[in-house]
Amino acid sequence: MSLDLAAAARSLLASEGTGSATTADRIAQASERLTVHLSRLVGLFGIQALFRRSLVISTRTFPWLVEATRTVGSEERLEDLRTQMAKQNPEVATDAFVLIFSTFVGLLGRLIGEELVWRLLHEVWPTVFPTKKETS
């Protein structure tokens, strides 16, 4: 993938929610859209496992994320993620999301291939993840 995932994660956060949505709300909404959309291909359990793994890996940099890794169900985990993100200033929360997102995309790319991941991300956020024709 040639797109800078950190910049893409920041752009997709900007596109989520309404103008009054908090950073934590935008992060939870983006995470939910991502996991729901991708679960149709990999399965809900598979996506939940990859998302949880991304959270666990991200706790090395952001130890406060550990609270979001403890719940079992995806809805509870996303609510715990929102709660933990809401406790941080928006810049720190955004940086944490960028790491989680980049890790998740990397893990999924190793599983199903980067090109397929790109197409799936394009389906969710077409302006953030343009097709190869649009980037040429």
Short mmCIF file of C-alpha atoms in Angstrom, two decimals:
data_model
loop_
_atom_site.label_atom_id
_atom_site.label_comp_id
_atom_site.label_asym_id
_atom_site.label_seq_id
_atom_site.Cartn_x
_atom_site.Cartn_y
_atom_site.Cartn_z
CA MET A 1 0.00 0.00 0.00
CA SER A 2 1.47 3.28 -1.03
CA LEU A 3 -0.76 5.51 1.07
CA ASP A 4 0.57 6.73 4.41
CA LEU A 5 -1.66 4.84 6.86
CA ALA A 6 -1.12 7.39 9.63
CA ALA A 7 -2.36 10.21 7.39
CA ALA A 8 -5.23 8.03 6.18
CA ALA A 9 -6.28 7.21 9.75
CA ARG A 10 -6.33 10.90 10.61
CA SER A 11 -8.36 11.68 7.48
CA LEU A 12 -10.91 9.00 8.12
CA LEU A 13 -11.36 10.23 11.69
CA ALA A 14 -12.07 13.69 10.33
CA SER A 15 -14.76 12.20 8.08
CA GLU A 16 -16.53 10.35 10.90
CA GLY A 17 -19.38 11.71 12.97
CA THR A 18 -20.88 15.14 13.06
CA GLY A 19 -19.14 18.40 13.82
CA SER A 20 -20.07 18.01 17.49
CA ALA A 21 -18.73 14.44 17.82
CA THR A 22 -15.83 14.05 20.22
CA THR A 23 -12.58 12.44 19.16
CA ALA A 24 -13.51 9.39 21.23
CA ASP A 25 -16.88 9.15 19.46
CA ARG A 26 -15.23 9.40 16.05
CA ILE A 27 -12.72 6.71 16.98
CA ALA A 28 -15.44 4.34 18.21
CA GLN A 29 -17.56 4.99 15.11
CA ALA A 30 -14.63 4.42 12.74
CA SER A 31 -13.65 1.25 14.60
CA GLU A 32 -17.20 -0.05 14.42
CA ARG A 33 -17.57 0.72 10.71
CA LEU A 34 -14.26 -0.97 10.02
CA THR A 35 -14.95 -4.14 11.99
CA VAL A 36 -18.55 -4.53 10.76
CA HIS A 37 -17.59 -4.06 7.12
CA LEU A 38 -14.58 -6.35 7.21
CA SER A 39 -16.33 -9.07 9.21
CA ARG A 40 -18.33 -10.08 6.13
CA LEU A 41 -15.13 -11.36 4.55
CA VAL A 42 -13.06 -12.60 7.48
CA GLY A 43 -15.92 -13.30 9.89
CA LEU A 44 -16.85 -11.42 13.03
CA PHE A 45 -14.71 -13.60 15.30
CA GLY A 46 -11.68 -13.19 13.04
CA ILE A 47 -12.02 -9.41 12.86
CA GLN A 48 -12.58 -9.18 16.63
CA ALA A 49 -9.44 -11.24 17.19
CA LEU A 50 -7.37 -9.02 14.86
CA PHE A 51 -8.78 -5.87 16.44
CA ARG A 52 -8.05 -7.16 19.94
CA ARG A 53 -4.52 -8.10 18.87
CA SER A 54 -4.04 -4.59 17.47
CA LEU A 55 -5.18 -3.14 20.80
CA VAL A 56 -2.84 -5.42 22.76
CA ILE A 57 0.11 -4.48 20.55
CA SER A 58 -0.78 -0.80 20.92
CA THR A 59 -0.70 -1.02 24.73
CA ARG A 60 3.09 -1.10 24.51
CA THR A 61 2.98 2.53 23.39
CA PHE A 62 -0.26 3.52 25.13
CA PRO A 63 -0.51 1.47 28.35
CA TRP A 64 -3.86 3.02 29.24
CA LEU A 65 -5.43 1.04 26.35
CA VAL A 66 -5.17 -2.15 28.40
CA GLU A 67 -8.63 -1.45 29.84
CA ALA A 68 -10.10 -1.72 26.33
CA THR A 69 -8.59 -5.19 25.83
CA ARG A 70 -10.30 -6.88 28.75
CA THR A 71 -13.87 -7.24 27.52
CA VAL A 72 -15.01 -10.14 25.41
CA GLY A 73 -17.69 -8.85 23.02
CA SER A 74 -16.98 -6.33 20.28
CA GLU A 75 -19.69 -3.92 21.42
CA GLU A 76 -18.33 -3.88 24.95
CA ARG A 77 -14.77 -3.55 23.67
CA LEU A 78 -15.72 -0.59 21.49
CA GLU A 79 -17.49 1.05 24.42
CA ASP A 80 -14.41 0.45 26.59
CA LEU A 81 -12.26 1.86 23.80
CA ARG A 82 -14.47 4.95 23.63
CA THR A 83 -14.27 5.34 27.42
CA GLN A 84 -10.47 5.09 27.45
CA MET A 85 -10.12 7.46 24.50
CA ALA A 86 -12.43 10.00 26.15
CA LYS A 87 -10.07 10.17 29.14
CA GLN A 88 -7.21 11.33 26.90
CA ASN A 89 -6.66 14.65 25.21
CA PRO A 90 -7.73 14.54 21.54
CA GLU A 91 -4.17 14.47 20.18
CA VAL A 92 -3.17 11.47 22.30
CA ALA A 93 -6.41 9.65 21.47
CA THR A 94 -5.85 10.29 17.77
CA ASP A 95 -2.25 9.04 17.98
CA ALA A 96 -3.49 5.89 19.72
CA PHE A 97 -6.12 5.31 17.03
CA VAL A 98 -3.52 5.81 14.30
CA LEU A 99 -1.39 3.09 15.88
CA ILE A 100 -4.33 0.71 16.39
CA PHE A 101 -5.57 1.27 12.83
CA SER A 102 -2.13 0.89 11.24
CA THR A 103 -1.47 -2.28 13.23
CA PHE A 104 -4.88 -3.70 12.34
CA VAL A 105 -4.45 -2.98 8.63
CA GLY A 106 -0.96 -4.51 8.69
CA LEU A 107 -2.17 -7.70 10.39
CA LEU A 108 -5.13 -8.02 8.06
CA GLY A 109 -2.90 -7.39 5.05
CA ARG A 110 -0.69 -10.30 6.04
CA LEU A 111 -3.77 -12.50 6.32
CA ILE A 112 -5.71 -11.65 3.14
CA GLY A 113 -3.31 -9.53 1.11
CA GLU A 114 -2.74 -5.79 0.92
CA GLU A 115 -4.61 -5.30 -2.33
CA LEU A 116 -7.81 -6.84 -0.97
CA VAL A 117 -7.49 -4.83 2.24
CA TRP A 118 -7.12 -1.68 0.15
CA ARG A 119 -10.29 -2.47 -1.83
CA LEU A 120 -12.24 -3.16 1.35
CA LEU A 121 -11.05 0.08 2.95
CA HIS A 122 -12.02 1.91 -0.25
CA GLU A 123 -15.55 0.54 0.13
CA VAL A 124 -15.81 2.09 3.59
CA TRP A 125 -13.89 5.35 3.00
CA PRO A 126 -13.60 5.94 -0.78
CA THR A 127 -12.18 9.45 -0.46
CA VAL A 128 -9.50 8.38 2.02
CA PHE A 129 -8.56 5.18 0.18
CA PRO A 130 -8.84 6.02 -3.53
CA THR A 131 -8.61 3.37 -6.22
CA LYS A 132 -5.31 3.01 -8.05
CA LYS A 133 -6.82 4.88 -11.04
CA GLU A 134 -7.72 7.82 -8.79
CA THR A 135 -4.17 8.06 -7.40
CA SER A 136 -2.47 8.03 -10.83
#
